mmCIF file of C-alpha atoms and ligand atoms in Angstrom:
data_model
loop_
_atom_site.group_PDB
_atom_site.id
_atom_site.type_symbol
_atom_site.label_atom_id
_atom_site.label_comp_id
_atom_site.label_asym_id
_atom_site.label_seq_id
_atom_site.Cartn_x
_atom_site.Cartn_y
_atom_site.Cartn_z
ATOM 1 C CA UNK M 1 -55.852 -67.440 85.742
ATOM 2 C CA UNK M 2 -54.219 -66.184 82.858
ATOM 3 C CA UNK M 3 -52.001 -67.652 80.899
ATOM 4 C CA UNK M 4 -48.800 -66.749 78.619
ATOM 5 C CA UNK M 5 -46.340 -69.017 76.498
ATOM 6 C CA UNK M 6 -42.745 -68.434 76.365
ATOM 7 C CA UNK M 7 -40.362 -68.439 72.919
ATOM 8 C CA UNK M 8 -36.437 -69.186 73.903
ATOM 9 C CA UNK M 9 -33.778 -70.586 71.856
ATOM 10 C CA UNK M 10 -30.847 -71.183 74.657
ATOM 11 C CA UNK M 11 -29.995 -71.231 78.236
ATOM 12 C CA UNK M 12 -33.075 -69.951 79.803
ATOM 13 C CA UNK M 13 -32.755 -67.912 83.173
ATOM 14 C CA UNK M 14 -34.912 -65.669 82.540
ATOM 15 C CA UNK M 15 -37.598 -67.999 81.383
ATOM 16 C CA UNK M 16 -36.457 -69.737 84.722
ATOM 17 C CA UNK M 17 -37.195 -66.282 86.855
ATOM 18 C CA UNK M 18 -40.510 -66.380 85.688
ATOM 19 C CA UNK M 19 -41.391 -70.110 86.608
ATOM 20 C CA UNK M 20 -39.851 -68.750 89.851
ATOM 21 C CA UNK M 21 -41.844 -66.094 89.987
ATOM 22 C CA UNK M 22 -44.988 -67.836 89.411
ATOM 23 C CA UNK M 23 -44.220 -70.173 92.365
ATOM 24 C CA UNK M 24 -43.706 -67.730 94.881
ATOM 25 C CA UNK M 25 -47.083 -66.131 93.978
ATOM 26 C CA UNK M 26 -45.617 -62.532 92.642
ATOM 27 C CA UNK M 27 -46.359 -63.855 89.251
ATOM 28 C CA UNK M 28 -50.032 -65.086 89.533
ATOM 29 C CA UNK M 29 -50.195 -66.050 86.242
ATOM 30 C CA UNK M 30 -49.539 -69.693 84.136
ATOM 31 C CA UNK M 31 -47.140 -70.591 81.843
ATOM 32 C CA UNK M 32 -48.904 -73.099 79.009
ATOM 33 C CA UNK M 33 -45.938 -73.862 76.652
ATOM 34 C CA UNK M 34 -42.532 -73.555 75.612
ATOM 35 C CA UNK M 35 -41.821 -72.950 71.973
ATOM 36 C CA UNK M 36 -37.823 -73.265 71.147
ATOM 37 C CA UNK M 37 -36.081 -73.315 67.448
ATOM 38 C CA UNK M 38 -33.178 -75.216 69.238
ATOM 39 C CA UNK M 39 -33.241 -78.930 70.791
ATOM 40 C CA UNK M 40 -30.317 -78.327 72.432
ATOM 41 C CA UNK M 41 -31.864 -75.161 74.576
ATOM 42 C CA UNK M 42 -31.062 -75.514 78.022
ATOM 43 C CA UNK M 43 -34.589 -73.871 78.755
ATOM 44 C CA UNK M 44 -36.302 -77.141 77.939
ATOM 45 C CA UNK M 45 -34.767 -78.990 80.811
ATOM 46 C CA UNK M 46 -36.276 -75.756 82.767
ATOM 47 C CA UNK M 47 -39.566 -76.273 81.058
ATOM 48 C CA UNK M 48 -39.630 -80.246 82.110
ATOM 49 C CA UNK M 49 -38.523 -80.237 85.489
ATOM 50 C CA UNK M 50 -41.809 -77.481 86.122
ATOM 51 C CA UNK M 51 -44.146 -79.411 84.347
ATOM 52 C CA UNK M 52 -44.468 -76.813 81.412
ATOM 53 C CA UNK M 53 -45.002 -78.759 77.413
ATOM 54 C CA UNK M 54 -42.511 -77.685 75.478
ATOM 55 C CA UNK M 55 -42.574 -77.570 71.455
ATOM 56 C CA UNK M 56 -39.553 -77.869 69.276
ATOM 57 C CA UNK M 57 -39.620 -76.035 66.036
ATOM 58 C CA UNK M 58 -36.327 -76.516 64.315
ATOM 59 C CA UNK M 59 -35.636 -73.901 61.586
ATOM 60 C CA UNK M 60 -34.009 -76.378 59.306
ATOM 61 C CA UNK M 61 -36.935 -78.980 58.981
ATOM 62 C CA UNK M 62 -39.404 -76.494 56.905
ATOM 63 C CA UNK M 63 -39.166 -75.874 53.070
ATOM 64 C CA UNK M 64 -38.441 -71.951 53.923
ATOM 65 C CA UNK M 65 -39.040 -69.168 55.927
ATOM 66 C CA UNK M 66 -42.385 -68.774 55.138
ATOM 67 C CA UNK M 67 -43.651 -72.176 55.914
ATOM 68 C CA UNK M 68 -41.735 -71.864 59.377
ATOM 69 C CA UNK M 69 -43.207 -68.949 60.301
ATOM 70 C CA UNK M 70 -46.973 -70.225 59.138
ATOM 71 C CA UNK M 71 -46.136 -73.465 61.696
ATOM 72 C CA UNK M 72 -44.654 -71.092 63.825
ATOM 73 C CA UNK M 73 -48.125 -68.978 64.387
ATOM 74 C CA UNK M 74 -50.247 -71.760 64.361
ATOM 75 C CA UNK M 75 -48.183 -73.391 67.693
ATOM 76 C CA UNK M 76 -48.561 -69.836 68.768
ATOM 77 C CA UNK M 77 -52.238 -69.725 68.651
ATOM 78 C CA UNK M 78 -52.812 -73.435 69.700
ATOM 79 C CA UNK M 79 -51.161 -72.728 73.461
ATOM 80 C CA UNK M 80 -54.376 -70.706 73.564
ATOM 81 C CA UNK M 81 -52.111 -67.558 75.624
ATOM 82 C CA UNK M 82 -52.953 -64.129 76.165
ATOM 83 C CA UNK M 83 -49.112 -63.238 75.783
ATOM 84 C CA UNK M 84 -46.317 -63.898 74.157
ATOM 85 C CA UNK M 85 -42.613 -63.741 75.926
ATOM 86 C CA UNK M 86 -39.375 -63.632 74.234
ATOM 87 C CA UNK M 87 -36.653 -64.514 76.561
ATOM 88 C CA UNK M 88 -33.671 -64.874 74.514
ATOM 89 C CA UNK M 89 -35.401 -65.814 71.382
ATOM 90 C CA UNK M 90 -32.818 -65.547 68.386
ATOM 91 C CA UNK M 91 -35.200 -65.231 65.201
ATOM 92 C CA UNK M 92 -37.021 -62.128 64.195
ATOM 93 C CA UNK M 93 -40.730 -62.652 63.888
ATOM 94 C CA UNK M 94 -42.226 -62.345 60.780
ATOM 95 C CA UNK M 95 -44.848 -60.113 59.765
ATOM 96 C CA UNK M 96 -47.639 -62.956 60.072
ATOM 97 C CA UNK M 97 -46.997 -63.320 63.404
ATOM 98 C CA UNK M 98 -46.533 -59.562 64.432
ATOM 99 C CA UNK M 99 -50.223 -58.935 62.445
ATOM 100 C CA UNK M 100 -51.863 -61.818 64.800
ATOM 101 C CA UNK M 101 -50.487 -60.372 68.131
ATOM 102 C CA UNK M 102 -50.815 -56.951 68.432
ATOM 103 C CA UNK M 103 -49.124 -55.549 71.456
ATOM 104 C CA UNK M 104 -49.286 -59.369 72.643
ATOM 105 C CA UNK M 105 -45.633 -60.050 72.398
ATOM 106 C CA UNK M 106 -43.307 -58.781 74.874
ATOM 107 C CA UNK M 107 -39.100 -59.249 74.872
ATOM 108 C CA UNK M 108 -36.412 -58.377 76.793
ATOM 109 C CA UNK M 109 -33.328 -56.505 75.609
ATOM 110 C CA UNK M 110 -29.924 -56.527 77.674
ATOM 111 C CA UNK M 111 -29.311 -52.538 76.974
ATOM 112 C CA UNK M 112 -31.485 -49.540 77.528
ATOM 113 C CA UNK M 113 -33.231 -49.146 74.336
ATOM 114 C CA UNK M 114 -33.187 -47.484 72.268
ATOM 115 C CA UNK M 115 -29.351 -48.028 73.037
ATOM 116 C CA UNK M 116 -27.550 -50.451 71.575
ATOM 117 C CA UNK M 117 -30.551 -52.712 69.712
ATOM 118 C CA UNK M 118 -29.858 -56.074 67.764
ATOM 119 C CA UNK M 119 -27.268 -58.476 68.433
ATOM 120 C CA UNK M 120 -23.954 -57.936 71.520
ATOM 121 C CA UNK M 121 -25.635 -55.226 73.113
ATOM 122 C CA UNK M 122 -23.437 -55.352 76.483
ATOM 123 C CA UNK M 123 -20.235 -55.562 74.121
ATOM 124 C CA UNK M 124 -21.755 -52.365 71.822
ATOM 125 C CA UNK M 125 -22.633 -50.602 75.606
ATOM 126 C CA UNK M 126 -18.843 -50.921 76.500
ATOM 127 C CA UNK M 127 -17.418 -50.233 73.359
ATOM 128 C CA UNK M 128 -19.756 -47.354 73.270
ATOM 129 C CA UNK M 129 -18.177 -46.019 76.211
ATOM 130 C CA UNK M 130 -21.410 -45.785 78.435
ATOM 131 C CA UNK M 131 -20.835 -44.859 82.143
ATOM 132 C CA UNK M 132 -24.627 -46.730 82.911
ATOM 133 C CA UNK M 133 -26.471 -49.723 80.482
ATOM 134 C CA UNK M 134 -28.957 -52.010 81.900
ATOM 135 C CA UNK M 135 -32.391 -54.066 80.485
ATOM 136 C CA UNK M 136 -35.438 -52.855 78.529
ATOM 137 C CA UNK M 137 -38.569 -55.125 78.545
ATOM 138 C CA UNK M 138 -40.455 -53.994 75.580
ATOM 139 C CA UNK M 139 -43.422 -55.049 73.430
ATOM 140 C CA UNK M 140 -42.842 -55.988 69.768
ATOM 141 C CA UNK M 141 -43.175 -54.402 66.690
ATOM 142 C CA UNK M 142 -41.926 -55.041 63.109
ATOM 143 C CA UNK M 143 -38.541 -53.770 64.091
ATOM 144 C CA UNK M 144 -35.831 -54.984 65.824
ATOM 145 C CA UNK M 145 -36.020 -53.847 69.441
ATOM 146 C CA UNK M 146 -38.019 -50.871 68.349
ATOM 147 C CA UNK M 147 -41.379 -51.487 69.935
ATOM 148 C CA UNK M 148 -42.955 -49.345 73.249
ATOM 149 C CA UNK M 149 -40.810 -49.702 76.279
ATOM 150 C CA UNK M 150 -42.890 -51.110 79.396
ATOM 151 C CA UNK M 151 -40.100 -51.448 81.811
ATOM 152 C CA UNK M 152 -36.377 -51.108 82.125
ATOM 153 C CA UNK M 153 -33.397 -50.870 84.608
ATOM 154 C CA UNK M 154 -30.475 -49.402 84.988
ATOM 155 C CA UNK M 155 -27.396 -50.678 85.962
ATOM 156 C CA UNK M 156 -23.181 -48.798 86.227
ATOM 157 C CA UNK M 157 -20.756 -49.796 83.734
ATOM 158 C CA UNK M 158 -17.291 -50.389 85.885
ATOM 159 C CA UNK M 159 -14.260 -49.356 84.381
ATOM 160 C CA UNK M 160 -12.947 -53.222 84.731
ATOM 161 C CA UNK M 161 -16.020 -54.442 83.094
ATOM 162 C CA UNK M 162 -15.946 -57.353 80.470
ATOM 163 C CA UNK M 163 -18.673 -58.439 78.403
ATOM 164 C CA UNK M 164 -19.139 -61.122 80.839
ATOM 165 C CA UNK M 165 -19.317 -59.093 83.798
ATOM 166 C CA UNK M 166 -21.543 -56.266 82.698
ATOM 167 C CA UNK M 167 -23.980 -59.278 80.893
ATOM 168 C CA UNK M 168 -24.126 -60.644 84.434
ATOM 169 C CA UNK M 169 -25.022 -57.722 86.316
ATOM 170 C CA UNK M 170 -27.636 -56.401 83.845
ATOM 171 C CA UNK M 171 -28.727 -60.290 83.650
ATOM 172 C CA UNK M 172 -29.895 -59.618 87.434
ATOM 173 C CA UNK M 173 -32.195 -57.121 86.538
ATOM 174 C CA UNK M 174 -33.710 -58.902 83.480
ATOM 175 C CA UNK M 175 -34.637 -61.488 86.299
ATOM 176 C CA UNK M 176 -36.431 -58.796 88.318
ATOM 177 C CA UNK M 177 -38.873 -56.636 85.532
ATOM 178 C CA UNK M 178 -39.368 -59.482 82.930
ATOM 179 C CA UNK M 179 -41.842 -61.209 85.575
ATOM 180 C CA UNK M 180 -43.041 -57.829 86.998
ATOM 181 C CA UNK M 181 -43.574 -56.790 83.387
ATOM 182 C CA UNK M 182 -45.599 -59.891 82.461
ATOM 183 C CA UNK M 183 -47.794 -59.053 85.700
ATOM 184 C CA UNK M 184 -47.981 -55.757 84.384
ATOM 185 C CA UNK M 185 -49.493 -56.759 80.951
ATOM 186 C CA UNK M 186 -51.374 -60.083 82.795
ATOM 187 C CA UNK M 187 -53.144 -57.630 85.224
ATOM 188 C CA UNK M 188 -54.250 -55.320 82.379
ATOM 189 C CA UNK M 189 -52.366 -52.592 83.169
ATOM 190 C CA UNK M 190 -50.857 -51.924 80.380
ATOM 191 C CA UNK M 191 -51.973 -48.791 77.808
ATOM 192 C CA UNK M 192 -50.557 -47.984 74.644
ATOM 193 C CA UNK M 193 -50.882 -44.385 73.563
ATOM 194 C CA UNK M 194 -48.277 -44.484 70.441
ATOM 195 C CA UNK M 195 -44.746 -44.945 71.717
ATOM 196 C CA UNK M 196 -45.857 -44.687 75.155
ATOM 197 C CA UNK M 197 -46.795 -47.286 77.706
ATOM 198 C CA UNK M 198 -48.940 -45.948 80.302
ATOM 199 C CA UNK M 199 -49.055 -48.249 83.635
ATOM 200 C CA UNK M 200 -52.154 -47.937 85.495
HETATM 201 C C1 LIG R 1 -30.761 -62.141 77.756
HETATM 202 O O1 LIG R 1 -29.645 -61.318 77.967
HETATM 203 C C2 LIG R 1 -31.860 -61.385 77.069
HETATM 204 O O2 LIG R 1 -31.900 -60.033 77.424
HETATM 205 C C3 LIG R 1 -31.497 -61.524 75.606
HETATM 206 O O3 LIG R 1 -31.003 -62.836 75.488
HETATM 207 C C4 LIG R 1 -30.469 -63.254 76.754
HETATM 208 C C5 LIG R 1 -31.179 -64.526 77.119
HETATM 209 O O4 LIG R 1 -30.669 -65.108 78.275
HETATM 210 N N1 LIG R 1 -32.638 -61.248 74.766
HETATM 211 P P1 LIG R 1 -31.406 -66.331 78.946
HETATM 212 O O5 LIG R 1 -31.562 -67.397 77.872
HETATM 213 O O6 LIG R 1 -32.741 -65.839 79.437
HETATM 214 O O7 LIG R 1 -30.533 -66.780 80.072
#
């Protein structure tokens, strides 16, 4: 079976819909490790009540960016996975780490790229104005949520929508493509021609 490590710095539900996932069977797949920058992450009590290792990386303990990043890649490579998932994973990856996984990283956004990228995306969707928003899954490139789109959803902005409330209603979709987009990739269905994912 194959197997894919997870990178989250705080609270974790959608790392948690895809240990839920993978025990109901639609995500045949197993998760080897999760790699967090913050102690405090809710997602590691997630990771320990499934039985999943989890490695803490704290930002502040290295000399500088660089030597994070090198430790950084090498827990990458040591969980042995055939993907990468970002779910809610607050640093950008450096350029080490894109060169060593090629189309192996996937993340999910909370907007419908390439809407609204970077940081607040629900808050930037309703100060936009935006009548619909929703969730990208995407794989990773050098930019910020720039990389080839795999899967996304769609959900209406209300016009008594708060941050909150829009976050929580797109946060239902995350749930649903992040684990059907890791299945995707898992499976081998996934082509990149350029910008465009083609799902076999
Ligand atoms: C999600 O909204 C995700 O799209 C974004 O960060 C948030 C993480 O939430 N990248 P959680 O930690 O998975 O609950």
């Amino acid at each position: 079976m194959k197997g894919f490590s997870v990178l989250a710095s705080g609270r974790g539900s959608n790392f948690q819909a895809l240990i839920d996932a993978m025990k109901t069977g639609a995500l045949p797949a197993r998760c080897l490790r999760l790699i967090t920058d913050n102690p405090q992450a809710y997602a590691i009590e997630r990771a320990k009540k499934a039985g999943i290792p989890v490695s803490i990386l704290e930002f502040p303990a290295y000399p500088d960016r660089t030597a994070y990043e090198i430790a950084l890649l090498r827990e990458m490579q040591a969980t042995g996975a055939d993907l990468f998932v970002l779910a809610g994973y607050m640093r950008i990856l450096g350029q080490g780490i894109m060169d060593a996984f090629p189309h192996r990283i996937l993340n999910i956004h909370p907007a419908l790229l390439p809407s609204f990228p970077g940081l607040h995306a629900q808050r930037q969707a309703l100060e936009h104005g935006v009548r619909v928003s929703g969730c990208s899954v995407h794989l990773v490139d050098s930019g910020t949520d720039t990389g080839p789109i795999v899967l996304q959803r769609c959900v209406r902005v209300e016009e008594n929508d708060t941050e909150e409330t829009l976050a929580a209603r797109i946060l239902t979709e995350e749930h649903r493509i992040l684990p059907e987009a890791v299945r995707l990739f898992l499976e081998g269905r996934i082509e990149v021609r350029g910008r465009r994912v083609i799902l076999r």
